[in-house]
PDB file of C-alpha atoms and ligand atoms in Angstrom:
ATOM      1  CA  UNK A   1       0.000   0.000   0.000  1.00 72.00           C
ATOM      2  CA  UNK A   2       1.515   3.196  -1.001  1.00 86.00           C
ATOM      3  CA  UNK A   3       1.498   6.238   1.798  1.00 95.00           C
ATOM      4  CA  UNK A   4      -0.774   9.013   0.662  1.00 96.00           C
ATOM      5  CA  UNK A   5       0.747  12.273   2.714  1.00 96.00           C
ATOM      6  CA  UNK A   6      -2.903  13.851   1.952  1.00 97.00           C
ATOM      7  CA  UNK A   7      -4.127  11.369   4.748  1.00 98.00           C
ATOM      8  CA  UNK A   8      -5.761  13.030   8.455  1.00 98.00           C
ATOM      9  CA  UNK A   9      -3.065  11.328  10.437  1.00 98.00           C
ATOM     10  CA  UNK A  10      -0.156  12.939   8.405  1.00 98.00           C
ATOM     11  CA  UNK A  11      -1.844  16.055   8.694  1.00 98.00           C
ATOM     12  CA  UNK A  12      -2.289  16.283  11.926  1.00 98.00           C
ATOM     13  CA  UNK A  13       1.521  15.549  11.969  1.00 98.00           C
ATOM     14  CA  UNK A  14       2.368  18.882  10.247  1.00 98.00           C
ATOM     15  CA  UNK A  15       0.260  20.589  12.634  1.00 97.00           C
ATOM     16  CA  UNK A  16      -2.359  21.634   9.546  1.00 98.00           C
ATOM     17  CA  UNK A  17      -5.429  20.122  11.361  1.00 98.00           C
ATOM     18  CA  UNK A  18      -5.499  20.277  15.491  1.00 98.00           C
ATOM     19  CA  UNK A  19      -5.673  17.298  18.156  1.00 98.00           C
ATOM     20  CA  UNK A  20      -6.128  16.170  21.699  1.00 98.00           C
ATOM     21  CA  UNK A  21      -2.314  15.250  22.157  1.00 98.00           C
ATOM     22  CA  UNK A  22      -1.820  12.869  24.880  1.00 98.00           C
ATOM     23  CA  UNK A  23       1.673  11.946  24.738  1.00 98.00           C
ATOM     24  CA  UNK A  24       4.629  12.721  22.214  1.00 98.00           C
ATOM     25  CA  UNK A  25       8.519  12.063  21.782  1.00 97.00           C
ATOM     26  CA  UNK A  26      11.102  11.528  18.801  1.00 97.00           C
ATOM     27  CA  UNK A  27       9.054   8.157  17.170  1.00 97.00           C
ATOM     28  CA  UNK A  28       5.563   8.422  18.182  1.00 98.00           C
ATOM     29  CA  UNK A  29       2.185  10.906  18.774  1.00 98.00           C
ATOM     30  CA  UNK A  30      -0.311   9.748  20.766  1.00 98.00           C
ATOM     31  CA  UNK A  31      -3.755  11.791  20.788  1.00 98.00           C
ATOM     32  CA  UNK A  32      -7.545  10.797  21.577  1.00 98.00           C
ATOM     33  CA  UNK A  33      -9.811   9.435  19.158  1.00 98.00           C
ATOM     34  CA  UNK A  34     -12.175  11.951  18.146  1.00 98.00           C
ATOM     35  CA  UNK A  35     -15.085   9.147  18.043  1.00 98.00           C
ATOM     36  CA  UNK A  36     -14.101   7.286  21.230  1.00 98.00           C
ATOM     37  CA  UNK A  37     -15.621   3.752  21.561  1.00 96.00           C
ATOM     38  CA  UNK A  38     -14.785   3.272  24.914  1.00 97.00           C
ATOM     39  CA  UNK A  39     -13.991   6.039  28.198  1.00 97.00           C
ATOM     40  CA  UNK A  40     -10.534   5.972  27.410  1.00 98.00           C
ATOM     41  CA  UNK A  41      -9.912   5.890  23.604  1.00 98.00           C
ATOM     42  CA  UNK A  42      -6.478   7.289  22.346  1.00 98.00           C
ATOM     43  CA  UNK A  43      -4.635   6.501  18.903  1.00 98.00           C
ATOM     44  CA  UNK A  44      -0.670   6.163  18.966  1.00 98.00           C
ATOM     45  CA  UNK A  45       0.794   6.693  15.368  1.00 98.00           C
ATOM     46  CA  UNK A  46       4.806   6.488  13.864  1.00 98.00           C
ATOM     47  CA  UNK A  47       5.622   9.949  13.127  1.00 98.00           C
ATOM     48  CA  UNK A  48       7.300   8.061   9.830  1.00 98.00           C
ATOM     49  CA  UNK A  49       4.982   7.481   6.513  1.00 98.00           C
ATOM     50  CA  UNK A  50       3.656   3.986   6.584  1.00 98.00           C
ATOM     51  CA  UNK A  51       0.589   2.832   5.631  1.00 98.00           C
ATOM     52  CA  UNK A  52      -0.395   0.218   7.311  1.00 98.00           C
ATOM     53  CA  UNK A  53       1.101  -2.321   9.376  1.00 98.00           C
ATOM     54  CA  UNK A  54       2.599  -4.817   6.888  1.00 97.00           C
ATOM     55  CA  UNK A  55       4.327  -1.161   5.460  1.00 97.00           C
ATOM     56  CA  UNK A  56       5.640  -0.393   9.003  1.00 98.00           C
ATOM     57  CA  UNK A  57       6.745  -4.080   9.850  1.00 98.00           C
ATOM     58  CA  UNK A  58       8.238  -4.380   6.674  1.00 97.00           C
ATOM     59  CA  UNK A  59       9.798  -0.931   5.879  1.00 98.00           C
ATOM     60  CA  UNK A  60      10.427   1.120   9.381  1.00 98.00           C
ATOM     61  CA  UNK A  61      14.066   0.801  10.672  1.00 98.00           C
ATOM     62  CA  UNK A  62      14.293  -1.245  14.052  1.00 98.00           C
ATOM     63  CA  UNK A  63      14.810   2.045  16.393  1.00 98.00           C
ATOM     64  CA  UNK A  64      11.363   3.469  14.615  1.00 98.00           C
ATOM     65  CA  UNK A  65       9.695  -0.018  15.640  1.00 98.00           C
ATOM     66  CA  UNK A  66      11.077  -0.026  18.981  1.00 98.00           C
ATOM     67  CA  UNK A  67      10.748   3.649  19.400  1.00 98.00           C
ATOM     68  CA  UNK A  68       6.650   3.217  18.585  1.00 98.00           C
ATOM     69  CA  UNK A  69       6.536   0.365  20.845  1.00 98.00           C
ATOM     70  CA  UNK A  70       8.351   2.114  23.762  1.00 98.00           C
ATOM     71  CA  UNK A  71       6.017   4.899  23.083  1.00 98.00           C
ATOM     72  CA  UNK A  72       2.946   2.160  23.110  1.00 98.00           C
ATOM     73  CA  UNK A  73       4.255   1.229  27.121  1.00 97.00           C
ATOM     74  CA  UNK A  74       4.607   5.154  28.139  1.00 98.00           C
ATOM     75  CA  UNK A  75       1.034   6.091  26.844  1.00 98.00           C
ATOM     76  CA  UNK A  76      -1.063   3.248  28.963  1.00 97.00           C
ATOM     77  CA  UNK A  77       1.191   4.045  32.132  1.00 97.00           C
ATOM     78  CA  UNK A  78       0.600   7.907  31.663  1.00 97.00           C
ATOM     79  CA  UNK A  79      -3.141   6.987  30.830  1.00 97.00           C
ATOM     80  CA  UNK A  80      -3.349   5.148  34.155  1.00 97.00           C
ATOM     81  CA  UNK A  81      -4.736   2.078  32.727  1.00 97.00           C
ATOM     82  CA  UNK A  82      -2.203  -0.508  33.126  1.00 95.00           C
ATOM     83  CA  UNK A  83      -3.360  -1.905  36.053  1.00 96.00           C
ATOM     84  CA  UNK A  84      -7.064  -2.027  35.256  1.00 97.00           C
ATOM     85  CA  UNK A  85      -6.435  -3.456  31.747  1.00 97.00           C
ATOM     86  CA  UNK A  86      -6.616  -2.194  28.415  1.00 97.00           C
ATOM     87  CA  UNK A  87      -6.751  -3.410  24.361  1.00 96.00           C
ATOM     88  CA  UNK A  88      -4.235  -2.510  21.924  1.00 97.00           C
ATOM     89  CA  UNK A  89      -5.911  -2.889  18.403  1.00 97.00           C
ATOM     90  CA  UNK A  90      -4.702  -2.151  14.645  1.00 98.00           C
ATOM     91  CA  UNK A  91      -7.213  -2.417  11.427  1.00 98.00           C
ATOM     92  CA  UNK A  92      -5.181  -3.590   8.841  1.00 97.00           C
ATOM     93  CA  UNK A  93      -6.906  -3.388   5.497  1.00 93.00           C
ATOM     94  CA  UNK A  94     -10.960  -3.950   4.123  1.00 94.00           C
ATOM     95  CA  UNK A  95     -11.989  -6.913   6.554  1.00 94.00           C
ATOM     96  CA  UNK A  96     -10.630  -4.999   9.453  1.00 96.00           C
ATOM     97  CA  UNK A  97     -12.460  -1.774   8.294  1.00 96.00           C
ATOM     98  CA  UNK A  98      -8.947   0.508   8.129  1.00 97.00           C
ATOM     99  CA  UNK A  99     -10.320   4.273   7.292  1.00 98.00           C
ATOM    100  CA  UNK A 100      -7.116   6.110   7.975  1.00 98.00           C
ATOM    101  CA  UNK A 101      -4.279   5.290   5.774  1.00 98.00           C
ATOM    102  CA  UNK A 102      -1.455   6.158   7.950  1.00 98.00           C
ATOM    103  CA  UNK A 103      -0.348   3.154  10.619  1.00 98.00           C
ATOM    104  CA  UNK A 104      -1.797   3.297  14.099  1.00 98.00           C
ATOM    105  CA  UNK A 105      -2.491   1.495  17.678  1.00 98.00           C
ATOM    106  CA  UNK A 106      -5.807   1.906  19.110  1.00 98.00           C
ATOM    107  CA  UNK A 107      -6.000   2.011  22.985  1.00 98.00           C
ATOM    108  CA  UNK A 108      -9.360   1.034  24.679  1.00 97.00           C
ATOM    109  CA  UNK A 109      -9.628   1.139  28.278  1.00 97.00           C
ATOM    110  CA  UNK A 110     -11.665   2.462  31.205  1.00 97.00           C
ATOM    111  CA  UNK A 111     -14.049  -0.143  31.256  1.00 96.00           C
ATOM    112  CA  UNK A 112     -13.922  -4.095  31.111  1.00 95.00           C
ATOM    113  CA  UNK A 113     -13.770  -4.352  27.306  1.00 94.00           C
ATOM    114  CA  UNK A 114     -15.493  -8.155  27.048  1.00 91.00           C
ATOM    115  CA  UNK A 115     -14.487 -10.944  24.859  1.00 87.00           C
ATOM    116  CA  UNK A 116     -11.739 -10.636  22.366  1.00 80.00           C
ATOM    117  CA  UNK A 117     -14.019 -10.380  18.988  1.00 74.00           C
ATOM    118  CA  UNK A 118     -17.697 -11.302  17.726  1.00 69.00           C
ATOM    119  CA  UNK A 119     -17.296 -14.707  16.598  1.00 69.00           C
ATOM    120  CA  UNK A 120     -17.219 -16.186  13.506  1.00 70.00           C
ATOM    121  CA  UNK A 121     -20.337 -18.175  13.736  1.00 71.00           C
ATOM    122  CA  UNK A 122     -22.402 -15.068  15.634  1.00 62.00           C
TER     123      UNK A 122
HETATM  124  P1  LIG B 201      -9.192   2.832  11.705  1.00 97.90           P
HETATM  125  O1  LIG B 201     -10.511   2.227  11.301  1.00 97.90           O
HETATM  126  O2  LIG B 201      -8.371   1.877  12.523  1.00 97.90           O
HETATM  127  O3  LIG B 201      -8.448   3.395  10.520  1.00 97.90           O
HETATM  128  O4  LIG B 201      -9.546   4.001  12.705  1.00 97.90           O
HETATM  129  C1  LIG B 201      -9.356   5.343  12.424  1.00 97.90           C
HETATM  130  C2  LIG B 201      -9.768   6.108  13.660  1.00 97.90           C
HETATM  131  O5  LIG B 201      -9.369   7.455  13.511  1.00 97.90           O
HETATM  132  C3  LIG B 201     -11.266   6.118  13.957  1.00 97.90           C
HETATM  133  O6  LIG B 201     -11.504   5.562  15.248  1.00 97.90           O
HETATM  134  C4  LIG B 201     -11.631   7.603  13.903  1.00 97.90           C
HETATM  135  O7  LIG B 201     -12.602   7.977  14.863  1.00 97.90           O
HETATM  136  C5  LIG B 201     -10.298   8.271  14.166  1.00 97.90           C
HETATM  137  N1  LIG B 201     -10.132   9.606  13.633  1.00 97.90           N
HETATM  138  C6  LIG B 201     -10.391  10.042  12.379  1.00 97.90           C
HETATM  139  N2  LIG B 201     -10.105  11.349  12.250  1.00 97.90           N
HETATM  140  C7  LIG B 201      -9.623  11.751  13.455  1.00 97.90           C
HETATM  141  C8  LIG B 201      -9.130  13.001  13.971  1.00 97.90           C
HETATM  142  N3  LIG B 201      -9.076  14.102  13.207  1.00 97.90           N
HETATM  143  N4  LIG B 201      -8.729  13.051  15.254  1.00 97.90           N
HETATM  144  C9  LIG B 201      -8.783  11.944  16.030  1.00 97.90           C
HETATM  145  N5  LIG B 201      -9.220  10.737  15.608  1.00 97.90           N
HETATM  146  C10 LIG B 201      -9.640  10.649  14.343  1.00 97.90           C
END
């Protein structure tokens, strides 16, 4: 999947369009979904272009990947949620529903989330 740069993420990246910033460093921004599905609902996105997450597995350097991850760990503990539990999520693609082209972690938390996924056979 080739990175479109005309994508909301990467635009909120340049600072063109505004958001509820939660947490930010060299590798990773970390704001709050502006539709939240659950109390606590924040997005952490790779400041580099990828698309997806096959594009950042594949093409990000090892210090962007563990930079992003790091940045994954400092956002729940800063959230408060660790404790309590929470769900990391990423839509990759048309099955999974992906809107925004530009990579990103979903956190959910803030209340017990349930099961994993609807089932198959529901
Ligand atoms: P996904 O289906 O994984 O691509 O999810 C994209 C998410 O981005 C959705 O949960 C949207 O509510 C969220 N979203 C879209 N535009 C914005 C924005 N400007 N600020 C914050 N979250 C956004």
């Amino acid at each position: 999947m080739a990175y479109d740069s005309g994508n909301v993420f990467a635009k909120i990246l340049r600072g063109e369009i505004p958001c509820d910033k939660v947490y930010e460093d060299d590798h990773a921004l970390a704001f709050k979904d502006i539709r939240p599905q659950a109390p606590v609902h924040v997005l952490v996105i790779p400041k580099g272009p990828y698309a997806d997450t096959d594009d950042f597995a594949d093409n990000a350097s090892d210090a962007e990947i563990a930079g992003f991850f790091r940045a994954v760990g400092k956002v729940s503990k800063q959230l408060g949620v660790s404790d309590a539990g929470y769900r990391i999520l990423a839509n990759h693609g048309p099955h999974a529903h992906q809107e925004v082209m530009h990579f990103h972690l979903h956190i959910f938390a803030g209340r017990d989330l349930g099961g994993m996924i609807k089932r198959f056979s529901d």
